Coordinates of C-alpha atoms and ligand atoms in Angstrom, one line a residue:
Chain A
M202 CA 53.0 96.6 103.7
K203 CA 53.9 94.6 100.7
L204 CA 57.6 94.1 100.3
L205 CA 59.8 92.3 97.6
V206 CA 63.3 91.2 98.5
C207 CA 65.7 90.3 95.8
I208 CA 67.6 87.2 96.7
S209 CA 70.7 85.9 95.0
K210 CA 72.8 82.9 95.7
A211 CA 76.5 83.3 96.2
P212 CA 79.4 80.9 96.9
D213 CA 80.2 80.4 100.5
T214 CA 82.9 83.0 101.5
T215 CA 85.6 80.4 102.0
A216 CA 84.9 78.7 98.6
K217 CA 87.9 78.2 96.4
I218 CA 87.6 80.5 93.3
A219 CA 88.5 78.5 90.2
F220 CA 87.3 78.5 86.6
T221 CA 86.4 75.8 84.0
D222 CA 85.6 75.6 80.2
G223 CA 88.8 77.6 79.2
D224 CA 88.3 80.0 82.1
T225 CA 84.9 81.1 80.9
K226 CA 82.8 79.6 83.7
F227 CA 82.9 79.6 87.6
D228 CA 83.9 76.1 88.8
E229 CA 81.0 75.2 91.1
N230 CA 82.4 71.8 91.7
G231 CA 82.4 71.3 95.6
V232 CA 81.3 74.9 96.2
Q233 CA 78.7 75.5 98.9
F234 CA 76.2 78.2 98.0
I235 CA 74.7 80.6 100.5
V236 CA 72.2 83.4 100.2
N237 CA 74.2 86.4 99.3
P238 CA 74.9 88.0 102.7
Y239 CA 73.7 91.5 101.9
D240 CA 70.5 90.2 100.6
E241 CA 70.0 87.9 103.6
W242 CA 71.4 89.7 106.7
Y243 CA 70.3 93.2 105.8
A244 CA 67.5 93.4 103.2
L245 CA 65.6 90.3 104.1
V246 CA 65.8 90.6 107.8
R247 CA 64.9 94.3 107.8
A248 CA 61.9 93.5 105.7
L249 CA 60.8 90.8 108.1
E250 CA 61.2 93.0 111.0
L251 CA 59.0 95.7 109.4
T252 CA 56.2 93.3 108.6
E253 CA 56.4 91.7 112.0
T254 CA 55.7 95.0 113.7
S255 CA 53.3 96.6 111.1
G256 CA 51.9 93.7 109.3
G257 CA 52.1 92.8 105.6
T258 CA 54.0 90.3 103.4
V259 CA 57.6 89.6 102.4
T260 CA 58.0 88.0 99.0
T261 CA 61.5 87.0 97.8
I262 CA 62.4 86.9 94.1
T263 CA 65.3 85.2 92.5
V264 CA 66.3 85.0 88.8
G265 CA 67.7 81.5 88.5
T266 CA 67.3 77.9 87.7
A267 CA 66.0 75.0 89.9
A268 CA 69.6 74.8 91.3
D269 CA 68.8 78.0 93.2
D270 CA 65.8 76.5 95.0
P271 CA 67.7 75.4 98.2
T272 CA 69.0 79.0 98.6
I273 CA 65.4 80.2 98.1
R274 CA 64.1 77.8 100.8
K275 CA 66.7 79.1 103.2
A276 CA 65.3 82.6 102.8
L277 CA 61.9 81.1 103.4
A278 CA 63.2 79.4 106.5
I279 CA 64.3 82.8 107.8
G280 CA 60.7 84.0 107.6
A281 CA 59.7 85.2 104.1
T282 CA 56.0 84.7 103.3
D283 CA 56.5 83.2 99.8
A284 CA 59.1 83.1 97.0
V285 CA 59.2 83.7 93.2
R286 CA 61.8 82.3 90.9
I287 CA 62.0 83.7 87.4
D288 CA 63.1 80.6 85.6
A289 CA 66.3 81.7 83.7
D290 CA 70.0 81.4 83.9
P291 CA 70.9 85.0 84.3
K292 CA 73.3 86.5 81.8
D293 CA 74.0 89.9 83.3
S294 CA 72.7 92.4 85.8
F295 CA 70.5 94.1 83.3
Y296 CA 68.7 90.9 82.4
V297 CA 68.2 90.2 86.1
A298 CA 66.9 93.7 86.8
K299 CA 64.6 93.5 83.8
Q300 CA 62.9 90.3 85.0
I301 CA 62.4 91.7 88.5
A302 CA 61.2 94.9 87.3
E303 CA 58.5 93.2 85.0
Y304 CA 57.4 91.1 88.0
A305 CA 57.3 94.0 90.3
K306 CA 55.4 96.2 87.9
A307 CA 52.6 93.6 87.6
N308 CA 52.4 93.1 91.4
E309 CA 52.9 96.5 92.9
Y310 CA 55.2 96.5 96.0
D311 CA 55.6 99.2 98.5
I312 CA 59.3 98.7 98.6
V313 CA 61.8 96.6 96.6
L314 CA 64.8 95.7 98.6
T315 CA 68.1 94.4 97.3
G316 CA 71.5 93.8 99.0
K317 CA 74.1 96.4 98.1
E318 CA 76.0 94.0 95.9
T319 CA 76.6 90.3 95.6
I320 CA 79.9 88.9 97.0
N321 CA 80.6 87.0 93.7
Y322 CA 80.0 89.6 91.0
N323 CA 80.2 92.8 93.2
G324 CA 78.2 94.5 90.5
A325 CA 76.1 96.7 92.7
Q326 CA 73.8 97.2 89.8
V327 CA 70.5 95.4 90.1
G328 CA 68.7 97.6 92.6
A329 CA 69.5 100.8 90.7
M330 CA 68.4 99.3 87.5
V331 CA 65.2 98.0 88.8
A332 CA 64.4 101.4 90.2
E333 CA 65.0 103.1 86.9
L334 CA 63.0 100.4 85.0
L335 CA 60.2 101.0 87.4
G336 CA 60.5 104.8 87.3
Q337 CA 60.8 104.8 91.1
P338 CA 63.3 106.6 93.4
F339 CA 66.4 104.6 94.4
V340 CA 68.1 104.9 97.9
S341 CA 71.4 103.3 97.6
L342 CA 73.5 101.9 100.5
A343 CA 70.8 102.2 103.0
T344 CA 71.8 101.5 106.5
K345 CA 68.6 102.2 108.4
L346 CA 65.0 102.1 107.4
E347 CA 61.8 103.1 109.2
V348 CA 58.4 103.3 107.5
A349 CA 55.4 105.4 108.8
G350 CA 52.4 105.1 106.5
N351 CA 53.5 106.1 102.9
V352 CA 56.8 107.7 104.0
A353 CA 60.0 106.0 104.7
T354 CA 63.0 107.5 106.5
L355 CA 66.3 106.1 105.7
E356 CA 70.0 106.5 106.7
R357 CA 72.4 105.9 103.7
D358 CA 76.1 105.9 103.0
V359 CA 77.2 108.7 100.7
S360 CA 80.7 109.8 99.6
G361 CA 82.5 110.8 102.7
G362 CA 79.6 110.5 105.2
I363 CA 76.0 109.6 105.7
E364 CA 72.7 111.1 105.0
V365 CA 69.2 110.9 106.5
V366 CA 66.6 110.9 103.7
E367 CA 62.9 110.8 103.4
V368 CA 61.1 109.2 100.5
G369 CA 57.5 108.2 99.7
T370 CA 56.6 104.7 98.7
P371 CA 56.9 102.9 96.3
F372 CA 60.7 103.0 96.0
V373 CA 63.7 100.7 95.7
L374 CA 66.7 100.4 98.0
S375 CA 69.9 98.6 98.3
A376 CA 70.8 97.5 101.9
A377 CA 74.2 97.8 103.5
K378 CA 75.7 97.0 106.9
G379 CA 73.7 98.4 109.8
M380 CA 70.2 97.7 108.5
A381 CA 69.6 94.7 110.7
E382 CA 71.3 91.8 112.4
Q383 CA 71.8 88.4 110.9
R384 CA 69.2 85.8 111.8
I385 CA 69.8 82.1 112.2
P386 CA 66.8 80.0 111.0
N387 CA 65.3 77.7 113.6
M388 CA 64.0 74.2 113.1
R389 CA 60.4 75.5 112.9
G390 CA 61.3 77.9 110.2
I391 CA 63.1 75.3 108.3
M392 CA 60.1 72.9 108.5
A393 CA 57.6 75.6 107.5
A394 CA 59.8 76.6 104.5
R395 CA 59.3 73.3 102.9
T396 CA 55.6 73.9 102.3
K397 CA 55.7 77.7 101.6
P398 CA 54.9 78.6 98.0
L399 CA 57.7 78.9 95.6
N400 CA 56.2 80.2 92.3
V401 CA 58.1 79.6 89.2
V402 CA 57.6 82.3 86.5
Q403 CA 58.7 82.4 82.9
P404 CA 61.1 85.1 82.0
V405 CA 60.5 87.9 79.5
D406 CA 62.8 88.4 76.5
C407 CA 65.8 90.5 77.1
D408 CA 69.0 91.1 75.1
D409 CA 72.4 90.4 76.8
L410 CA 73.9 93.8 77.0
T411 CA 77.1 92.4 78.5
S412 CA 78.7 89.0 78.6
V413 CA 81.8 87.6 80.3
V414 CA 84.3 86.4 77.8
A415 CA 86.9 85.1 80.3
Y416 CA 87.9 85.1 84.0
S417 CA 91.5 85.4 85.2
K418 CA 93.2 85.4 88.5
P419 CA 95.5 88.0 90.0
D420 CA 99.3 87.3 89.9
E421 CA 100.6 85.4 92.8
K422 CA 102.3 87.6 95.4
A423 CA 106.0 87.3 95.8
A424 CA 107.1 86.0 99.2
C425 CA 106.7 88.3 102.2
K426 CA 109.9 90.1 103.2
Y427 CA 110.3 90.0 107.0
I428 CA 111.5 93.1 108.9
D429 CA 113.0 93.2 112.3
P430 CA 110.3 94.6 114.6
E431 CA 113.1 96.8 116.3
N432 CA 113.9 98.4 112.9
M433 CA 111.0 100.3 111.6
D434 CA 113.4 102.7 109.8
E435 CA 114.2 99.8 107.5
L436 CA 110.5 99.3 106.8
V437 CA 110.1 103.0 106.0
N438 CA 113.1 102.9 103.8
L439 CA 111.7 100.0 101.8
L440 CA 108.2 101.6 101.5
H441 CA 109.9 104.6 100.1
T442 CA 112.6 103.1 97.8
E443 CA 111.4 99.7 96.9
A444 CA 107.6 99.8 97.1
K445 CA 107.6 103.6 96.3
V446 CA 104.2 104.1 98.2
I447 CA 105.4 106.8 100.6
Chain B
M373 CA 85.1 107.5 70.5
T374 CA 83.1 110.1 72.2
V375 CA 83.4 109.8 76.0
V376 CA 81.4 111.6 78.8
V377 CA 83.0 111.4 82.4
F378 CA 80.9 112.4 85.4
V379 CA 83.1 113.9 88.2
E380 CA 81.9 115.0 91.6
S381 CA 83.4 117.6 93.7
K382 CA 84.2 117.9 97.5
N383 CA 85.1 121.1 99.3
G384 CA 85.2 122.9 96.0
N385 CA 87.6 120.6 94.3
L386 CA 87.0 117.8 91.8
V387 CA 87.5 114.5 93.7
K388 CA 90.6 112.4 93.0
A389 CA 88.6 109.3 91.9
G390 CA 86.8 111.5 89.4
L391 CA 90.1 112.8 88.0
E392 CA 91.4 109.2 87.6
A393 CA 88.2 108.6 85.6
V394 CA 89.0 111.6 83.4
S395 CA 92.4 110.2 82.6
Y396 CA 90.8 106.8 82.0
G397 CA 88.2 108.4 79.7
K398 CA 91.0 110.2 77.8
R399 CA 92.6 106.8 77.0
I400 CA 89.4 105.7 75.4
G401 CA 88.6 108.8 73.3
E402 CA 87.7 112.5 73.2
T403 CA 86.6 113.2 76.7
T404 CA 83.9 115.7 78.0
V405 CA 83.6 116.1 81.8
V406 CA 80.2 116.8 83.3
T407 CA 80.0 118.1 86.8
F408 CA 77.8 120.2 89.0
G409 CA 77.8 122.8 91.8
D410 CA 79.3 126.1 92.6
L411 CA 82.8 125.5 91.4
S412 CA 85.6 128.0 90.6
S413 CA 87.2 128.1 87.3
D414 CA 90.5 126.9 88.8
A415 CA 88.8 123.8 90.1
L416 CA 87.2 123.2 86.8
A417 CA 90.4 123.6 84.9
G418 CA 91.8 120.6 86.8
A419 CA 89.7 118.4 84.5
G420 CA 91.5 119.7 81.5
T421 CA 94.8 119.0 83.1
Y422 CA 93.9 115.4 83.5
G423 CA 92.7 115.0 80.0
A424 CA 89.3 116.5 79.3
S425 CA 88.8 118.5 76.2
K426 CA 85.8 120.2 77.5
V427 CA 84.1 120.7 80.8
L428 CA 80.3 121.1 81.3
V429 CA 79.1 122.4 84.7
H430 CA 75.5 122.5 85.9
R431 CA 75.3 125.1 88.6
G432 CA 71.6 124.7 89.1
I433 CA 72.1 121.8 91.5
T434 CA 74.5 122.2 94.4
E435 CA 73.9 119.0 96.2
G436 CA 74.2 115.6 94.6
N437 CA 71.0 113.5 94.4
G438 CA 70.3 110.4 92.4
D439 CA 67.4 111.5 90.5
Q440 CA 68.8 114.6 89.0
L441 CA 72.3 113.3 88.6
T442 CA 71.0 110.4 86.6
Q443 CA 69.2 112.9 84.3
L444 CA 72.3 115.1 84.2
V445 CA 74.7 112.5 83.0
A446 CA 72.2 110.6 80.6
K447 CA 71.0 113.8 79.0
T448 CA 74.6 115.1 78.4
A449 CA 75.6 111.7 77.0
E450 CA 72.6 111.7 74.7
S451 CA 73.0 115.3 73.5
L452 CA 76.8 114.6 72.7
G453 CA 76.1 111.3 71.1
A454 CA 78.5 109.6 73.6
D455 CA 79.7 106.2 72.9
V456 CA 81.1 105.7 76.4
V457 CA 80.1 107.1 79.8
V458 CA 82.6 106.8 82.6
L459 CA 82.2 107.4 86.3
A460 CA 84.0 106.5 89.5
Q461 CA 82.5 103.6 91.4
D462 CA 82.2 105.4 94.8
Q463 CA 79.0 105.7 96.7
T464 CA 77.6 108.2 94.2
G465 CA 78.6 106.0 91.3
K466 CA 76.9 103.1 92.8
S467 CA 73.7 105.0 93.2
I468 CA 73.6 106.4 89.7
G469 CA 75.9 104.3 87.3
P470 CA 73.4 101.5 86.7
R471 CA 70.5 103.9 86.5
I472 CA 72.2 105.9 83.8
A473 CA 72.8 102.6 82.0
A474 CA 69.4 101.5 82.2
K475 CA 68.0 104.9 81.0
L476 CA 70.3 104.9 78.0
G477 CA 69.8 101.2 77.2
A478 CA 73.5 100.8 77.7
G479 CA 75.4 97.8 78.9
H480 CA 77.0 98.6 82.3
V481 CA 80.3 97.3 83.5
S482 CA 81.1 97.9 87.2
S483 CA 84.3 97.7 89.1
A484 CA 86.4 98.3 86.0
V485 CA 90.2 98.1 86.8
D486 CA 91.7 98.7 83.4
V487 CA 90.9 100.6 80.1
P488 CA 88.8 98.7 77.6
D489 CA 90.5 96.3 75.2
T490 CA 89.1 97.2 71.8
S491 CA 91.3 94.8 69.8
N492 CA 88.3 92.4 69.4
G493 CA 85.1 94.2 70.4
F494 CA 84.9 96.2 73.6
V495 CA 86.2 94.2 76.6
V496 CA 86.6 95.6 80.2
K497 CA 88.6 93.9 83.0
T498 CA 86.7 94.1 86.2
N499 CA 87.1 93.0 89.8
V500 CA 84.9 90.0 90.7
F501 CA 84.8 87.5 93.7
S502 CA 85.7 90.4 96.0
G503 CA 89.0 90.8 94.4
K504 CA 89.9 87.2 94.1
A505 CA 89.5 87.1 90.4
F506 CA 88.9 89.4 87.3
A507 CA 86.1 89.0 84.8
H508 CA 86.8 90.3 81.2
V509 CA 83.3 91.6 80.2
A510 CA 82.3 92.3 76.6
V511 CA 79.8 95.1 76.2
N512 CA 77.5 94.4 73.3
S513 CA 75.4 97.6 73.3
A514 CA 76.1 100.7 71.2
I515 CA 76.5 103.0 74.2
K516 CA 78.5 101.7 77.1
V517 CA 78.6 102.8 80.8
I518 CA 81.7 102.0 82.8
S519 CA 82.0 102.3 86.6
Y520 CA 85.7 102.6 87.3
T521 CA 87.2 101.4 90.5
P522 CA 89.0 104.1 92.3
N523 CA 92.8 103.7 92.7
S524 CA 93.1 101.2 89.8
L525 CA 95.0 103.6 87.5
A526 CA 96.9 106.8 88.2
A527 CA 95.4 110.1 87.2
T528 CA 97.8 111.5 84.6
K529 CA 98.4 115.1 84.1
D530 CA 98.9 115.0 80.3
G531 CA 96.0 117.2 79.2
G532 CA 95.9 121.0 78.6
N533 CA 93.3 123.7 78.8
A534 CA 89.7 122.7 78.5
P535 CA 86.9 125.3 77.8
V536 CA 84.2 125.4 80.4
E537 CA 80.6 125.7 79.4
E538 CA 77.5 126.2 81.6
L539 CA 74.7 123.6 81.3
N540 CA 71.2 124.7 81.7
L541 CA 69.3 121.4 81.5
D542 CA 65.9 120.8 83.1
L543 CA 66.7 117.9 85.4
G544 CA 63.3 117.2 86.7
D545 CA 62.2 116.7 90.3
N546 CA 64.2 115.1 93.1
R547 CA 62.0 112.5 94.8
I548 CA 64.2 112.0 97.8
T549 CA 64.5 114.7 100.5
V550 CA 67.6 115.0 102.4
K551 CA 66.9 115.7 106.0
E552 CA 70.4 115.7 107.4
R553 CA 73.9 115.2 106.0
K554 CA 76.7 114.2 108.3
L555 CA 80.1 114.4 106.5
Q556 CA 83.3 113.3 108.0
E557 CA 85.4 116.2 109.0
G558 CA 88.9 117.0 107.9
D559 CA 90.7 116.2 104.7
V560 CA 91.2 112.6 105.1
A561 CA 90.3 110.7 101.9
P562 CA 87.2 108.4 102.3
L563 CA 88.1 104.7 102.3
P564 CA 87.3 103.7 98.7
E565 CA 89.7 106.3 97.4
A566 CA 92.3 106.5 100.1
E567 CA 95.9 105.8 98.9
L568 CA 97.2 105.0 102.3
V569 CA 95.2 102.9 104.9
V570 CA 96.2 102.0 108.4
S571 CA 93.9 99.1 109.7
A572 CA 93.6 97.2 112.9
G573 CA 91.7 94.2 114.2
R574 CA 90.9 92.3 117.3
G575 CA 94.6 92.1 118.2
L576 CA 94.3 95.6 119.5
K577 CA 92.2 94.3 122.4
G578 CA 89.9 97.3 122.9
P579 CA 88.6 100.6 121.6
E580 CA 90.7 102.5 124.1
N581 CA 93.9 101.3 122.4
W582 CA 93.2 102.9 119.0
G583 CA 95.3 105.9 119.7
I584 CA 98.4 104.3 118.4
V585 CA 96.6 103.3 115.2
E586 CA 95.2 106.9 114.7
D587 CA 98.7 108.4 115.5
L588 CA 100.2 106.4 112.7
A589 CA 97.4 107.2 110.3
K590 CA 97.7 110.9 111.1
T591 CA 101.5 110.9 110.7
L592 CA 101.1 109.2 107.3
G593 CA 98.0 111.1 106.2
A594 CA 96.3 107.8 105.9
T595 CA 92.6 106.7 106.4
T596 CA 91.8 104.2 109.1
A597 CA 90.0 100.9 108.6
C598 CA 89.2 97.8 110.6
S599 CA 88.3 94.2 110.5
R600 CA 84.7 93.1 110.8
P601 CA 84.5 91.8 114.3
V602 CA 85.8 95.2 115.5
A603 CA 83.1 97.0 113.8
D604 CA 80.5 94.4 115.0
I605 CA 81.4 94.9 118.6
G606 CA 81.3 98.6 118.3
W607 CA 85.0 99.4 118.9
R608 CA 85.1 101.2 115.5
P609 CA 82.3 102.7 113.3
H610 CA 80.7 100.5 110.6
H611 CA 82.1 102.5 107.8
E612 CA 85.6 101.5 108.6
H613 CA 84.9 97.8 108.1
V614 CA 86.7 96.4 105.1
G615 CA 86.6 93.0 103.5
Q616 CA 84.3 90.8 101.7
T617 CA 81.2 92.0 103.5
G618 CA 82.6 95.5 104.1
I619 CA 84.2 98.0 101.8
A620 CA 86.5 96.7 99.2
I621 CA 89.7 98.9 98.8
R622 CA 92.8 98.9 96.7
P623 CA 95.0 101.6 98.2
N624 CA 98.8 101.9 97.4
L625 CA 99.6 101.0 101.0
Y626 CA 97.6 98.9 103.5
I627 CA 99.1 98.4 106.9
A628 CA 97.3 95.8 108.9
S629 CA 98.0 95.2 112.6
G630 CA 96.4 92.7 114.9
I631 CA 94.4 91.3 112.0
S632 CA 94.7 87.5 111.4
G633 CA 94.1 87.7 107.6
A634 CA 90.9 85.5 107.3
I635 CA 89.9 84.9 103.8
Q636 CA 86.9 87.2 104.0
H637 CA 89.1 90.0 105.3
L638 CA 91.7 89.5 102.5
A639 CA 89.0 89.4 99.9
G640 CA 88.4 93.2 100.4
V641 CA 92.0 94.3 100.6
N642 CA 94.1 92.0 98.4
G643 CA 94.0 94.5 95.5
S644 CA 96.2 96.8 97.6
K645 CA 99.5 97.4 95.9
T646 CA 101.7 97.0 99.0
I647 CA 100.6 95.2 102.2
V648 CA 102.4 95.5 105.5
V649 CA 101.3 93.0 108.2
I650 CA 102.1 93.4 111.9
N651 CA 101.1 90.4 114.0
T652 CA 102.5 88.6 117.1
D653 CA 101.8 85.3 115.5
A654 CA 104.3 84.2 112.8
E655 CA 101.7 81.7 111.6
A656 CA 98.9 84.3 111.0
P657 CA 97.6 83.7 107.5
F658 CA 97.9 87.3 106.6
F659 CA 101.7 87.0 106.2
K660 CA 101.0 84.9 103.1
A661 CA 99.3 87.9 101.4
A662 CA 101.9 90.4 102.7
D663 CA 104.7 92.2 101.0
Y664 CA 106.3 93.2 104.2
G665 CA 105.8 91.3 107.4
V666 CA 106.7 92.4 111.0
I667 CA 106.4 89.6 113.6
G668 CA 105.9 91.6 116.7
D669 CA 103.6 93.3 119.2
A670 CA 101.4 96.0 117.6
F671 CA 101.6 98.0 120.9
E672 CA 105.3 98.3 120.4
V673 CA 105.6 98.2 116.7
L674 CA 103.0 100.9 115.8
P675 CA 104.5 103.6 117.9
R676 CA 107.9 102.8 116.6
L677 CA 106.6 102.9 113.0
T678 CA 105.0 106.3 113.6
E679 CA 108.3 107.7 114.9
A680 CA 110.2 106.2 111.9
I681 CA 107.7 107.9 109.5
K682 CA 108.1 111.2 111.4
K683 CA 111.8 111.0 111.0
F684 CA 111.5 110.1 107.3
K685 CA 109.2 113.0 106.8
E686 CA 111.4 115.5 108.5
S687 CA 114.5 114.5 106.6
N688 CA 112.6 114.6 103.3
N689 CA 111.4 118.2 103.8
Ligands
LIG1160 C1 80.3 85.4 105.7 C2 81.4 86.0 106.4 C3 81.8 87.3 106.0 C4 82.9 88.0 106.6 N1 83.3 89.2 106.1 C5 84.4 89.8 106.7 C6 84.8 91.0 106.3 O1 84.3 91.6 105.3 N2 85.9 91.6 106.8 C7 86.6 91.0 107.9 O2 87.6 91.6 108.4 N3 86.1 89.8 108.4 C8 85.1 89.2 107.8 N4 84.6 88.0 108.3 C9 85.3 87.6 109.6 C10 86.6 86.8 109.3 O3 86.2 85.5 109.1 C11 87.4 87.0 110.6 O4 86.7 86.4 111.7 C12 87.8 88.4 111.0 O5 88.4 89.0 109.8 C13 88.9 88.3 112.1 O6 89.1 89.6 112.5 P1 90.6 89.9 113.2 O7 91.6 89.5 112.4 O8 90.4 91.4 113.7 O9 90.5 89.0 114.6 P2 91.2 87.7 114.9 O10 91.0 86.6 113.9 O11 90.7 87.4 116.4 O12 92.7 88.0 114.8 C14 93.4 88.8 115.7 C15 94.8 88.8 115.3 O13 95.6 89.7 116.1 C16 96.8 89.1 116.5 N5 97.2 89.8 117.6 C17 96.9 89.6 118.9 N6 97.5 90.4 119.8 C18 98.4 91.1 119.0 C19 99.3 92.2 119.3 N7 99.5 92.6 120.6 N8 100.0 92.6 118.3 C20 99.8 92.2 117.0 N9 98.9 91.3 116.7 C21 98.2 90.8 117.6 C22 96.6 87.6 116.5 O14 97.7 86.9 116.4 C23 95.5 87.4 115.5 O15 96.1 87.1 114.3 C24 83.5 87.3 107.7 C25 83.1 86.1 108.1 C26 82.1 85.4 107.5 C27 81.7 84.0 107.9

């Protein structure tokens, strides 16, 4: 089985969210980057499990600059066979999807896996766009994946419930919670990752369909109003007359 | 501007998040709704009430699937010469929104929380960093696709009658076979579109104690949610997990009991309009994000709150 896992870096979940350059850029100062949890915990680990039992390779692909290499090495430490980095500073989701689709087209994978979204941009776009660009089926929000020959059986979240679906390879999926359990890389994996191939590939041309003009932060909350735990009638009253939510 | 809004249905009615998307569309331009399935004319008329000037229904497909829905919306947008396509960013929206955009060569904005600002280009305010910030995204393409975050804006009943037309488009094959579909029972709103959410965390001490959480939810007509560790240890199903690595929600009311308010939890819920926190620990970080705080034991406070709601509901009937 030949699998391609899309890996994005994301700020650590405790990172301070601030902006620079007149609120047009995320302030990376002092921010630790991690592999986007959905990409790592669910997409990558499930891909590794599948190839460990049935054979095959897991290639990771990242659209990013050399600053992304440590994140890519982390994915290699967890067990990926090799890595590809499309050398570009990604502008928007379509740009990323276009680069991945071009690479995937030329190299023919059985399954392309992405996380369901990144925790910084929360776009939930790349997987679906890659599928469309490749002309392949897309299974969104997959929580389980089994593969037998050329047919995969998946469980996925749909509005108001879950579905069990069957699809032939090749296809694209986005992975959500339930797919696999997080793996902590061991020393051997970390050592091996240093020498695994990380191929840098030039991007193809692509227009920016969208661009961020500015960032802003939500308004600060007013101070919390404390209610006597004995007096829930007061809370209900406030929810009705002040907050107007019930 | 010409706007096409995709709306799904559930139990024979257009879904709430979809109707919000219709009102959203109407604020951008002349809105045509596209939907599918065996829907009554009453159900379809709802789209007009919320602002659609025309409703197109494809009765040839009864069950939503990504391949055909992508075709349905993209072809409708093309034939109407749409400038903007809008859909709710729920599970279905996540599966087809970006595909529709890629098919149309359109820029796609996801997690939109406000109508586009067209004073200088076409700029949409979106949720990023799991609700910790907003990005103002300019769309540079001729056609634009917007995935609207449910519960961001109210659905407004300021429309009128909209004629309904049948669509008979060839939507091609569906390459994914559904073997089984397990839908949640009852009328409780699914988490992303729920207006009222009652959530609990590790402070509840064990799955056997969730009765008091469910009682409150039932009394309020709310959907239940939980913190991540609670889903991880199997006290509650995964689909209830909210937060940065779970579902991001923005209900009108979020009641959190026995949840400390870790930054990753807050990330998924801080878009809620009103937050009530119940915690024994006065120092719990969640109180900083709360509108109303109750320093007390969930085991006593939750049943008391349930009673107070019952009383309130009776006196308001
Ligand atoms: C990368 C990453 C991603 C994460 N993503 C998420 C996420 O998406 N969602 C999420 O929720 N967490 C997430 N977490 C975990 C998060 O950091 C916290 O560990 C978690 O939210 C804590 O859950 P909790 O509040 O239920 O439990 P605890 O932190 O154990 O808090 C329990 C709370 O209950 C209170 N309590 C105890 N007894 C009672 C009582 N009788 N009555 C009232 N209150 C009581 C305590 O005072 C305490 O505040 C993530 C962590 C990481 C590292």
